[in-house]
mmCIF file of C-alpha atoms (C1' of nucleotides) in Angstrom:
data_model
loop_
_atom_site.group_PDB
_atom_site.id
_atom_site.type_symbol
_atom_site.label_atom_id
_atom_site.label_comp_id
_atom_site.label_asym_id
_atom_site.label_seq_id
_atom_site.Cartn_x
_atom_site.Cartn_y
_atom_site.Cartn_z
ATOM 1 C CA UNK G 55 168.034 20.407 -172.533
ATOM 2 C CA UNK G 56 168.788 22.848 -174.784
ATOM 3 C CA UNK G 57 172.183 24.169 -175.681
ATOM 4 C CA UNK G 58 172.111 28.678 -176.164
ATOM 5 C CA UNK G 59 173.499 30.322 -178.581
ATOM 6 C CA UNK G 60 175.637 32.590 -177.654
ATOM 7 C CA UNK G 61 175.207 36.249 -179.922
ATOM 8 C CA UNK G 62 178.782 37.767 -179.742
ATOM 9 C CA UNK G 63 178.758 40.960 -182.839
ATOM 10 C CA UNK G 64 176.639 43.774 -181.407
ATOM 11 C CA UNK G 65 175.671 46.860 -183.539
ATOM 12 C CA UNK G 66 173.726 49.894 -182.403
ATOM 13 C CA UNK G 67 171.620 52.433 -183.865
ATOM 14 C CA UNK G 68 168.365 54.932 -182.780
ATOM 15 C CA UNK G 69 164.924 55.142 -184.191
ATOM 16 C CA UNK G 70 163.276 58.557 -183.534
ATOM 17 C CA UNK G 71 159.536 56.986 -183.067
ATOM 18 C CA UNK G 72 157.080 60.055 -184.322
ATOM 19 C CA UNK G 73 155.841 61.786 -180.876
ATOM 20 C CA UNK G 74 154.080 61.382 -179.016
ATOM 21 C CA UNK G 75 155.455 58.279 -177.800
ATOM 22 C CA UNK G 76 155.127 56.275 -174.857
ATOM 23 C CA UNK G 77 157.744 53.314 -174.486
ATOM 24 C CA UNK G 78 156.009 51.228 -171.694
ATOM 25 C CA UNK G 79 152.427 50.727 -173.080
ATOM 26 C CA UNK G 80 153.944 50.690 -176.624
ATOM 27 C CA UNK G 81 156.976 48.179 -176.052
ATOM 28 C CA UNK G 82 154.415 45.919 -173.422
ATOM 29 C CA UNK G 83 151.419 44.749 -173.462
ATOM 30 C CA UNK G 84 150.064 43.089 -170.146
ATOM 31 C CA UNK G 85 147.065 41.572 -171.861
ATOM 32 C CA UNK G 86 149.409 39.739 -174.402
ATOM 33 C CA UNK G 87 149.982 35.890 -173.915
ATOM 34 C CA UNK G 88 153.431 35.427 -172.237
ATOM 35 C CA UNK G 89 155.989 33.798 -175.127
ATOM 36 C CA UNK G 90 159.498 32.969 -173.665
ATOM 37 C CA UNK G 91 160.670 35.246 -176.478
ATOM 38 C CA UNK G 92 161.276 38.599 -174.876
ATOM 39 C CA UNK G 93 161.301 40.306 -171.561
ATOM 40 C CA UNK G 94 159.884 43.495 -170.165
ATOM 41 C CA UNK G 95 161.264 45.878 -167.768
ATOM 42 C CA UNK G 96 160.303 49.201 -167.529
ATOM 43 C CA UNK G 97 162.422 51.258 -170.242
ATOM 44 C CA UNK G 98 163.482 48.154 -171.634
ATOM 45 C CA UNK G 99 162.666 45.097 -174.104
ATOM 46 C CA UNK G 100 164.842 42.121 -174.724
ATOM 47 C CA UNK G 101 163.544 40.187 -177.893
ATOM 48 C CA UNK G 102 164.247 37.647 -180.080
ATOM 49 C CA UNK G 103 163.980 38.083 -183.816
ATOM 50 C CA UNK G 104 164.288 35.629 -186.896
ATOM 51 C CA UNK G 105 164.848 37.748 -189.858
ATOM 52 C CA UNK G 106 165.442 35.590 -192.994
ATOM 53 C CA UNK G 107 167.812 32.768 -191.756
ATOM 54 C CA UNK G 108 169.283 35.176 -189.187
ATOM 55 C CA UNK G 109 168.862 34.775 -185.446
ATOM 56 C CA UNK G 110 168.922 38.480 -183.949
ATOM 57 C CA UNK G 111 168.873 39.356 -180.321
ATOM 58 C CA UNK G 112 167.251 42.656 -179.839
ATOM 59 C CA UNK G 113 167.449 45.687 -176.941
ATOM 60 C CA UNK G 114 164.880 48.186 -176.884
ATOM 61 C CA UNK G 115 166.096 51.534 -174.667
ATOM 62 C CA UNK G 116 163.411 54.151 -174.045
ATOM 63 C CA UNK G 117 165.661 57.068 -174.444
ATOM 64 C CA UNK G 118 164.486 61.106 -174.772
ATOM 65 C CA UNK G 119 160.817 61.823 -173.880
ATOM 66 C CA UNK G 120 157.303 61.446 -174.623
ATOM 67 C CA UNK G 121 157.100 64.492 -176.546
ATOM 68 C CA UNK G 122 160.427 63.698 -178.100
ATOM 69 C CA UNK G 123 161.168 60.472 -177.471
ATOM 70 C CA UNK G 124 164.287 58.767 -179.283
ATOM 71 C CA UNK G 125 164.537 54.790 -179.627
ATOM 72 C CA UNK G 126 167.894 52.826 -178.691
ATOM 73 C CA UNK G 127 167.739 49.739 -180.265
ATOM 74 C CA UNK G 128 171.031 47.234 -180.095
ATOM 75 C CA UNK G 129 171.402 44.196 -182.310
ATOM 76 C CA UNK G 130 173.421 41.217 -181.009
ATOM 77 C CA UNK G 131 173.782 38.694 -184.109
ATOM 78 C CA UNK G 132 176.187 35.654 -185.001
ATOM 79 C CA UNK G 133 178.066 37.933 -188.003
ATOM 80 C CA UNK G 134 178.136 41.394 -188.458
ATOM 81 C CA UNK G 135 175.049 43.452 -190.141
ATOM 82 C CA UNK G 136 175.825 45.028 -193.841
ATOM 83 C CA UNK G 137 174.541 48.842 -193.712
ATOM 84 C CA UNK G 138 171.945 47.800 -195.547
ATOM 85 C CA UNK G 139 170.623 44.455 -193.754
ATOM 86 C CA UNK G 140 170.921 47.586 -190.680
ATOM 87 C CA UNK G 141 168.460 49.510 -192.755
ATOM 88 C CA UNK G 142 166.081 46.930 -193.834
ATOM 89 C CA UNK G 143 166.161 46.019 -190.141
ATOM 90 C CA UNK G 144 165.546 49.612 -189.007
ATOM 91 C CA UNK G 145 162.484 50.036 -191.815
ATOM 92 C CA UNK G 146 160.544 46.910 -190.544
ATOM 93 C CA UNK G 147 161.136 47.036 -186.600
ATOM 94 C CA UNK G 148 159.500 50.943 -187.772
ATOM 95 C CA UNK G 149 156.390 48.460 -189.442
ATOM 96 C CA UNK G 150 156.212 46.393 -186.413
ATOM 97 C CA UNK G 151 156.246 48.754 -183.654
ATOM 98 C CA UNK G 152 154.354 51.285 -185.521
ATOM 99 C CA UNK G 153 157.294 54.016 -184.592
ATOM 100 C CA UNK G 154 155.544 56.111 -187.398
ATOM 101 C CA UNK G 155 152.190 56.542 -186.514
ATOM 102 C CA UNK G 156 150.188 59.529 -186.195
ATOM 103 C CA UNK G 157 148.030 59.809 -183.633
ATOM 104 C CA UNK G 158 146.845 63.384 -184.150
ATOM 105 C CA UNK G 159 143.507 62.798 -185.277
ATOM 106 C CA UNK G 160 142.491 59.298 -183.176
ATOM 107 C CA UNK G 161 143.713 61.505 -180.174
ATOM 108 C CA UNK G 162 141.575 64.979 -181.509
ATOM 109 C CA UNK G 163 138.466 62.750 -182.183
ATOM 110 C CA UNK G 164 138.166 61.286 -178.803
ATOM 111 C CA UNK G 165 139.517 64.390 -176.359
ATOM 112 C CA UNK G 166 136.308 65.136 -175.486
ATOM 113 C CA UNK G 167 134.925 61.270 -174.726
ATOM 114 C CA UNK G 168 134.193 61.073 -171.199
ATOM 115 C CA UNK G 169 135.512 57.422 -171.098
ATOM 116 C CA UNK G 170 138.819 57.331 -173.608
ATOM 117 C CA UNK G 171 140.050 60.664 -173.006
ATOM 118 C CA UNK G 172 141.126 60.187 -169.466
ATOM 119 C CA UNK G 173 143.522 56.814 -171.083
ATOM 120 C CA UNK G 174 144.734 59.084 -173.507
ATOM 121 C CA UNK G 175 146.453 60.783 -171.088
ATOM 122 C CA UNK G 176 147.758 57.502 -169.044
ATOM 123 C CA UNK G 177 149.072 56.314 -172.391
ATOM 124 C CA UNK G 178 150.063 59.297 -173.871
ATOM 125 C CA UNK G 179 151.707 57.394 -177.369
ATOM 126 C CA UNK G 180 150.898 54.053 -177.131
ATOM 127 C CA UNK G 181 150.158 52.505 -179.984
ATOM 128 C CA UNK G 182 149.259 48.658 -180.769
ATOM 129 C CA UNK G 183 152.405 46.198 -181.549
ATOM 130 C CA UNK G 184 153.237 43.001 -182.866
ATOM 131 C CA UNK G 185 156.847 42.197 -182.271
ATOM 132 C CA UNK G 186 157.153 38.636 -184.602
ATOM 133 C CA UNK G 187 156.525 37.832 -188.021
ATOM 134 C CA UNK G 188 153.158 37.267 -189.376
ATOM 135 C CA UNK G 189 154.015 33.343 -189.470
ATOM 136 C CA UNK G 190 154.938 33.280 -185.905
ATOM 137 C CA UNK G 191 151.601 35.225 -185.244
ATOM 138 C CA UNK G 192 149.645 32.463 -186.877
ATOM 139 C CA UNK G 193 151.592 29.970 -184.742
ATOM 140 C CA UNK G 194 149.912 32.050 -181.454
ATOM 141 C CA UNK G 195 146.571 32.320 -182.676
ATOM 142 C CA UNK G 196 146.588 28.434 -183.680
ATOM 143 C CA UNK G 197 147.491 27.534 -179.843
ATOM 144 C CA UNK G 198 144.981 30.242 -178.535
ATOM 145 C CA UNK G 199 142.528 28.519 -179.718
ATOM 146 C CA UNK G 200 139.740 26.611 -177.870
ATOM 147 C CA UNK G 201 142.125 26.788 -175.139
ATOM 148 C CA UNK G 202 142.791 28.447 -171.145
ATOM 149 C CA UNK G 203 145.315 30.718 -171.230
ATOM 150 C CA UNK G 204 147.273 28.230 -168.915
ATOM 151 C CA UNK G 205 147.406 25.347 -171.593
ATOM 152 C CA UNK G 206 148.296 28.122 -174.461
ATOM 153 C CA UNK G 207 151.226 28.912 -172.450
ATOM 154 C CA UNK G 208 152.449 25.157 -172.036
ATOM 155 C CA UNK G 209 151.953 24.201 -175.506
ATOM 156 C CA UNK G 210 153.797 27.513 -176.764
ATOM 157 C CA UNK G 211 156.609 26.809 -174.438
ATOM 158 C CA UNK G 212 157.136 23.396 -175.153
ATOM 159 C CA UNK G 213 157.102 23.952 -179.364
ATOM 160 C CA UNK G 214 159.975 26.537 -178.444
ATOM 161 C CA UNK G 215 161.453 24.153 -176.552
ATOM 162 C CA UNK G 216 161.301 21.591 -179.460
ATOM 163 C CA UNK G 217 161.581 23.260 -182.743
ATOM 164 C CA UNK G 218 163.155 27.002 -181.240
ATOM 165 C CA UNK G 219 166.353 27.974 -181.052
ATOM 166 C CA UNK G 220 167.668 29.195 -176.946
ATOM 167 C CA UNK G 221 169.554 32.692 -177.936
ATOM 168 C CA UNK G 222 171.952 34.280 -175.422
ATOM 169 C CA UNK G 223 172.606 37.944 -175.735
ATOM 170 C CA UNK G 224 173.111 40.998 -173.557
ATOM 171 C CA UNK G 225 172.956 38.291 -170.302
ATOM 172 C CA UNK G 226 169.186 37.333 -171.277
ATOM 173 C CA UNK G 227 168.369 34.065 -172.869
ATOM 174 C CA UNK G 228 165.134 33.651 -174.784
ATOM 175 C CA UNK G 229 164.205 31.622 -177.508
ATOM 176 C CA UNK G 230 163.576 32.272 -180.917
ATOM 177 C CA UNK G 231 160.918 31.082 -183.309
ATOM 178 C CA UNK G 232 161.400 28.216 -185.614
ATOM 179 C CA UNK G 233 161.263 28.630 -189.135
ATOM 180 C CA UNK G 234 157.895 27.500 -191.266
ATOM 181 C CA UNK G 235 160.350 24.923 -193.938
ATOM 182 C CA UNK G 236 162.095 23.415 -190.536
ATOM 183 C CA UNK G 237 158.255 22.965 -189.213
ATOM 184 C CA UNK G 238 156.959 21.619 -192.472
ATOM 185 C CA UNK G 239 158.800 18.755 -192.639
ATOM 186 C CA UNK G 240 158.033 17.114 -188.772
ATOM 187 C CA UNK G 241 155.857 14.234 -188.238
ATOM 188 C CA UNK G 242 152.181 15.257 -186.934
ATOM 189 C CA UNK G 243 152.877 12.274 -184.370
ATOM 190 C CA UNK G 244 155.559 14.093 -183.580
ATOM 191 C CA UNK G 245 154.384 17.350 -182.987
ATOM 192 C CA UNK G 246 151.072 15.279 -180.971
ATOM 193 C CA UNK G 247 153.302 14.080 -178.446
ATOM 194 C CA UNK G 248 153.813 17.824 -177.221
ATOM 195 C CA UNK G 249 149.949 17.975 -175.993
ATOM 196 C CA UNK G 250 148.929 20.451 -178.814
ATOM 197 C CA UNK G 251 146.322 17.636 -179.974
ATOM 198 C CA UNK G 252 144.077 18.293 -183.020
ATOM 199 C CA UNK G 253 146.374 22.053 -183.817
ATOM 200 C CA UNK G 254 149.398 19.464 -184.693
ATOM 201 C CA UNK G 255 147.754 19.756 -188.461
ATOM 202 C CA UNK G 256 147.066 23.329 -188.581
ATOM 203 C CA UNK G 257 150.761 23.954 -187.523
ATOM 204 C CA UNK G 258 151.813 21.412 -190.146
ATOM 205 C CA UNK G 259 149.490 23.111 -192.652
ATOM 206 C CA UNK G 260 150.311 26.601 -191.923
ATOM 207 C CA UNK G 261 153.868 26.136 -192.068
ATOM 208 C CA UNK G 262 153.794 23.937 -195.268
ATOM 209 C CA UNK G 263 151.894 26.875 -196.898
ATOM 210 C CA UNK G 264 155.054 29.067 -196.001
ATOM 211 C CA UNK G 265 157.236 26.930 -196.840
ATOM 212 C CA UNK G 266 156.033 27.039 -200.412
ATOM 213 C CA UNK G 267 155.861 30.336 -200.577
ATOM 214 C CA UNK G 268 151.968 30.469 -200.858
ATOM 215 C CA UNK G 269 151.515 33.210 -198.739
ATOM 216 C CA UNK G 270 153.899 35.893 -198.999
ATOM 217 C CA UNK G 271 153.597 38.839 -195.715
ATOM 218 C CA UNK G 272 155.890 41.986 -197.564
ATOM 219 C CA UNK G 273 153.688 41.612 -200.234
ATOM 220 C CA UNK G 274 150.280 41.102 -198.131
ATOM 221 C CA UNK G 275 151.178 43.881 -196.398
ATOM 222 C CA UNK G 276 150.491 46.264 -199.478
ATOM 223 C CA UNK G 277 147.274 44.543 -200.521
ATOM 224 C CA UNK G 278 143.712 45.560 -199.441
ATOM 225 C CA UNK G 279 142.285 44.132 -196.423
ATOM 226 C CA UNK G 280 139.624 42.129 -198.266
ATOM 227 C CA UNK G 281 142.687 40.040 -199.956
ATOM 228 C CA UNK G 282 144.360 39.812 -196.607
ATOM 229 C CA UNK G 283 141.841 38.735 -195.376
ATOM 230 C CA UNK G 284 140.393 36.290 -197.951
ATOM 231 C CA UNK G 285 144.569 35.265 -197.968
ATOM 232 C CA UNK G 286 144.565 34.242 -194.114
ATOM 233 C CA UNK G 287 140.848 32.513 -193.889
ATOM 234 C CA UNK G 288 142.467 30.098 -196.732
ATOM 235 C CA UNK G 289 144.781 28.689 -194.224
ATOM 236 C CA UNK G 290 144.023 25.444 -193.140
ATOM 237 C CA UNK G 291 142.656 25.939 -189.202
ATOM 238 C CA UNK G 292 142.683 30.023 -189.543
ATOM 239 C CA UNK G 293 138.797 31.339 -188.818
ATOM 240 C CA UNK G 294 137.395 34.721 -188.694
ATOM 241 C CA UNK G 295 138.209 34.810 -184.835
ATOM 242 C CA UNK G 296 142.337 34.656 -185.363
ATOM 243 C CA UNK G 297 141.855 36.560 -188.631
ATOM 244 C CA UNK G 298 140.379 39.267 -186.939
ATOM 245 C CA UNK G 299 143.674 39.720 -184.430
ATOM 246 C CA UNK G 300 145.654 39.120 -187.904
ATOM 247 C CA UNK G 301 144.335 42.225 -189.354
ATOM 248 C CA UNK G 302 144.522 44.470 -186.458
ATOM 249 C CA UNK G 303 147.920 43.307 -185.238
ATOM 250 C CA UNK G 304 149.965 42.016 -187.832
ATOM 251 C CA UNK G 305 148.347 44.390 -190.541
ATOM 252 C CA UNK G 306 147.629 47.442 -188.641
ATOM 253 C CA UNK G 307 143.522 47.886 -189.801
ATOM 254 C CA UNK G 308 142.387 49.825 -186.988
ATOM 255 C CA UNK G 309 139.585 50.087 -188.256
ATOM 256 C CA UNK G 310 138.846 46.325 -188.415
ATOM 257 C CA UNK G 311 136.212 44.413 -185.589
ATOM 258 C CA UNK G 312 134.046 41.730 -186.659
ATOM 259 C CA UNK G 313 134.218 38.844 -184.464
ATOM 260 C CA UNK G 314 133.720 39.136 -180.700
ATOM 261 C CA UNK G 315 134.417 35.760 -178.672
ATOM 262 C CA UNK G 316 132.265 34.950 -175.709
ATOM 263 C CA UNK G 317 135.159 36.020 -172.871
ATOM 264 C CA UNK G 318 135.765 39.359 -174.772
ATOM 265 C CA UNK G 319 131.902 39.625 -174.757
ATOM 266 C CA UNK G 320 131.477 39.478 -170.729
ATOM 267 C CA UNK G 321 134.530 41.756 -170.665
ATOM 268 C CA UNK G 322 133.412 44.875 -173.460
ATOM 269 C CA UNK G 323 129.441 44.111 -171.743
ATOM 270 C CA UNK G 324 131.184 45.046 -168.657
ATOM 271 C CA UNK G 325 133.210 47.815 -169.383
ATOM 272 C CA UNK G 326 131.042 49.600 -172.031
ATOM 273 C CA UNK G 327 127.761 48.849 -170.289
ATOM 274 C CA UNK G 328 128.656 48.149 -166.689
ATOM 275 C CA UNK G 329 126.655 44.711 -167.012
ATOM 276 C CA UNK G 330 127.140 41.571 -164.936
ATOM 277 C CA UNK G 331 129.648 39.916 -166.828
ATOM 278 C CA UNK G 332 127.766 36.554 -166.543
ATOM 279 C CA UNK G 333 124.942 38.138 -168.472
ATOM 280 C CA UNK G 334 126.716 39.846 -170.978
ATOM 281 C CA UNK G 335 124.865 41.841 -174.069
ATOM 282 C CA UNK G 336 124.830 40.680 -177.115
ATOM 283 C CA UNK G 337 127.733 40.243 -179.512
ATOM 284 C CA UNK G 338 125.506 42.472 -181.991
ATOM 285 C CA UNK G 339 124.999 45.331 -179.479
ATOM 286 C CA UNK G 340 128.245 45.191 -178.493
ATOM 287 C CA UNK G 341 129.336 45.740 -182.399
ATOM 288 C CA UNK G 342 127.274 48.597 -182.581
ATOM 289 C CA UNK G 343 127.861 50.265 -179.604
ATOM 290 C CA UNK G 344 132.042 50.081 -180.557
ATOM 291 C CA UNK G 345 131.548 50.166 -184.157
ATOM 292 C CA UNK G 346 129.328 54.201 -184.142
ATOM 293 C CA UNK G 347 130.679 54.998 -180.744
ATOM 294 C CA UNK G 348 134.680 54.646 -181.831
ATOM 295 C CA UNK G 349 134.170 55.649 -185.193
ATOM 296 C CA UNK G 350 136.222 55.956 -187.358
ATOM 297 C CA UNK G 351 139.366 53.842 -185.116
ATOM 298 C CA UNK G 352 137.070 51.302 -182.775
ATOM 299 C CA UNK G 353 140.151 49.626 -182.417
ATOM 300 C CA UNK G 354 142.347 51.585 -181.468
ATOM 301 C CA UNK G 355 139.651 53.067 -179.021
ATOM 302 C CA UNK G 356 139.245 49.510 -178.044
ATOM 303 C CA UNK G 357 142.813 48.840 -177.411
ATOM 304 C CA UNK G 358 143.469 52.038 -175.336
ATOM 305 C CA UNK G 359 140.194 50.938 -172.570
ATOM 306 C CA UNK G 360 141.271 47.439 -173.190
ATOM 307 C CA UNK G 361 145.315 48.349 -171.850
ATOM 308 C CA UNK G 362 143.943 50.082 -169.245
ATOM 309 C CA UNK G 363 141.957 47.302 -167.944
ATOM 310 C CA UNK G 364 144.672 44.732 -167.839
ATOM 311 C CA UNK G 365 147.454 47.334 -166.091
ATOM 312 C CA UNK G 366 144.958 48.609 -164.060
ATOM 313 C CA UNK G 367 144.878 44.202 -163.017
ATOM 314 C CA UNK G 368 148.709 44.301 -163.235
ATOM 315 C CA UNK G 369 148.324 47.354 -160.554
ATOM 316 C CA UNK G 370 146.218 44.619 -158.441
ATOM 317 C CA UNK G 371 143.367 45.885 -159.525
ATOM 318 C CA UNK G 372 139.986 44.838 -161.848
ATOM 319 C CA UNK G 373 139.233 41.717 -159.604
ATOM 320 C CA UNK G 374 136.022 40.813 -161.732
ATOM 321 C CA UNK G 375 138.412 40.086 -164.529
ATOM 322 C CA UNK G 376 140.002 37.219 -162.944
ATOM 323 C CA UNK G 377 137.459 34.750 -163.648
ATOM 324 C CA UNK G 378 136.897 35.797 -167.142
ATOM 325 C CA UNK G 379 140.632 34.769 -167.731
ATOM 326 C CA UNK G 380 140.750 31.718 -166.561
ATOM 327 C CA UNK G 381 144.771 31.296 -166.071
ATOM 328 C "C1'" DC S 48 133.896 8.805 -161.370
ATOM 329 C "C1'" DA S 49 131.703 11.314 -165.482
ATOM 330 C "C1'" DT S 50 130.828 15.412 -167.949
ATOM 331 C "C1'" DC S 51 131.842 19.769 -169.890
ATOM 332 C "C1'" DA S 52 133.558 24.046 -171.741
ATOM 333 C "C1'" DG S 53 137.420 26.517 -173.050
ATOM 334 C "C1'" DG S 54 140.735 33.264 -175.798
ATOM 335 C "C1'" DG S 55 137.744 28.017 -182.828
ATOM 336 C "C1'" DC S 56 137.678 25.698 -186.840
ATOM 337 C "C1'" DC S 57 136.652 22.011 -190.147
ATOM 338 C "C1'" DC S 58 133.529 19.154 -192.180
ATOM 339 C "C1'" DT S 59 129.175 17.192 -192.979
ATOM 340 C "C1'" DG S 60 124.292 17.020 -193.953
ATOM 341 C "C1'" DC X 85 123.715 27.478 -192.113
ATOM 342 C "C1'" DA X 86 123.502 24.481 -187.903
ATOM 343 C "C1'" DG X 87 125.773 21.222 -185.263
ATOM 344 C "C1'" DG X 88 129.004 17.498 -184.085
ATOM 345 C "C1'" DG X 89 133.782 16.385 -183.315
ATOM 346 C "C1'" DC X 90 138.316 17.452 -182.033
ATOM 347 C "C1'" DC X 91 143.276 17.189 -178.143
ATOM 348 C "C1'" DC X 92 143.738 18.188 -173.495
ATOM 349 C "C1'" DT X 93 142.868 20.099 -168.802
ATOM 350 C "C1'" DG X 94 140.842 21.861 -164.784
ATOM 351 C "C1'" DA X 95 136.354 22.754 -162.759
ATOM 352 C "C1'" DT X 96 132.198 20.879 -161.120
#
DNA sequence: CATCAGGGCCCTG
DNA sequence: CAGGGCCCTGAT
């Protein structure tokens, strides 16, 4: 089917994340939808990476310790990096895997909570991540929607398949993402064929918007949220639910939760209130509870319960999640 | 076999 | 601002 790429220059370098920092729950996420993109092991992350017409192969290495932990990252690429194409490389892999946050006062303000404080200390560093671009975000949240998590995964694997490009480095292959100009010009019969249905035109639209440099992510990133925000919803078949994981993820507002979807309803219901999941609270309720209880990070709060949820169902455990999933 | 909701969003009235 | 329609799929 599809013929790899083979990545032959390889150049290395280390990040020193700020500590504390925890490789596993930072560099995977078990609750994230599986893209054929990168692979997890424990102390290590292959990933794929577009960066400007460049296809990069990327090795995370979990090197040093928690308290001071050191990042190996190695970079297998078609030509050799300049220094600074290395540095501009270094500075946004920093942006993406949030290697500089501070933690200090999210992990001072919720010591004493009787139910985050005890993940705290499981995750010890984690932060949130989003390893791809803000364009290949968009492309996840489009196929997330009104979908089961099984038919997300078939439609994402198949537009790799089509429009990706198979990269072979450090003995993985993986694909990497298309870019928005090469989507903008398919056929929306086309791009039906592949099962994605009524999406075809949001991909189309999305990408066409890229492509012509309407929306522009470096210089997003410095704008206030309301702009991003009012930015994204623009986007033909972007709502408030995938702008909502836009501004958490992609532009780091912990601070951000406005739209809670039914399944993540029956899940918070269940974990914050220990209700049936089939009669879950109220989306309002729920806002409250998170919005005063988490103050002044619900999200991250959110995030650390929500990790330990789905590794605690990696471990084999959290059965009443199952059905809530739907795989 | 038919019907329906799903990890939403657009468009219409 | 409420509600129908949308691609497809698995569940019922």
């Amino acid at each position: 089917m599809s013929i790899s790429l083979v990545l032959p220059v390889l150049t290395q370098f280390e990040l020193i994340p700020s500590a504390p920092f925890a490789f596993d729950a930072t560099f995977f996420k078990p609750d994230h939808f599986p893209t054929p993109d990168h692979v997890w092991q424990p102390g290590v992350r292959w990933q794929t990476m577009r960066w400007g017409e460049k296809m990069l192969g990327l090795k995370f290495e979990q090197r040093g310790s928690v308290d001071a932990p050191v990042l190996g990252v190695s970079v297998w690429s078609s030509a050799a990096l300049t220094q600074a194409q290395q540095a501009d490389l270094a500075r946004e892999l920093t942006y993406r895997y949030n290697l500089d946050l501070d933690l200090s006062a999210f992990y001072q303000r919720f010591q004493a909570d009787a139910h985050v404080a005890p993940l705290l200390t499981q995750f010890r560093g984690m932060r949130l991540m989003n390893p791809g671009s803000l364009y290949e975000y968009l492309m996840i949240a489009i196929v997330l929607q009104n979908a089961t998590v099984r038919r997300t995964v078939a439609m994402m694997r198949t537009l790799m398949e089509t429009y990706g490009t198979l990269l072979e480095f450090d003995g993985q292959t993986l694909f990497a993402f298309w870019l928005p100009e090469e989507l903008a010009v398919v056929s929306e019969a086309d791009l039906r064929t592949l099962k994605v249905g009524y999406r075809a035109k949001s991909f189309l639209r999305v990408s066409q918007a890229f492509a012509k440099g309407e929306i522009d992510e470096m210089a997003l990133r410095s704008q206030p949220k309301e702009t991003q925000r009012k930015a994204l919803l623009g986007l033909y078949g972007v709502g408030p639910a995938s702008v909502w994981y836009l501004l958490v993820d992609v532009f780091h507002h912990l601070d951000e939760l406005n739209t809670i979807s039914p399944w993540e309803q029956k899940i918070y219901s269940r974990l914050f209130f220990g209700t049936d999941p089939e009669s879950p609270l109220g989306v309002e309720t729920l806002r409250e509870h998170i919005l005063s209880h988490f103050s002044p990070y619900p999200m991250m709060a959110v995030h650390y319960v929500w990790e330990g949820l789905f590794w605690e169902r990696r471990n084999g455990g959290a059965e009443w999640l199952a059905p809530l999933i739907r795989l």
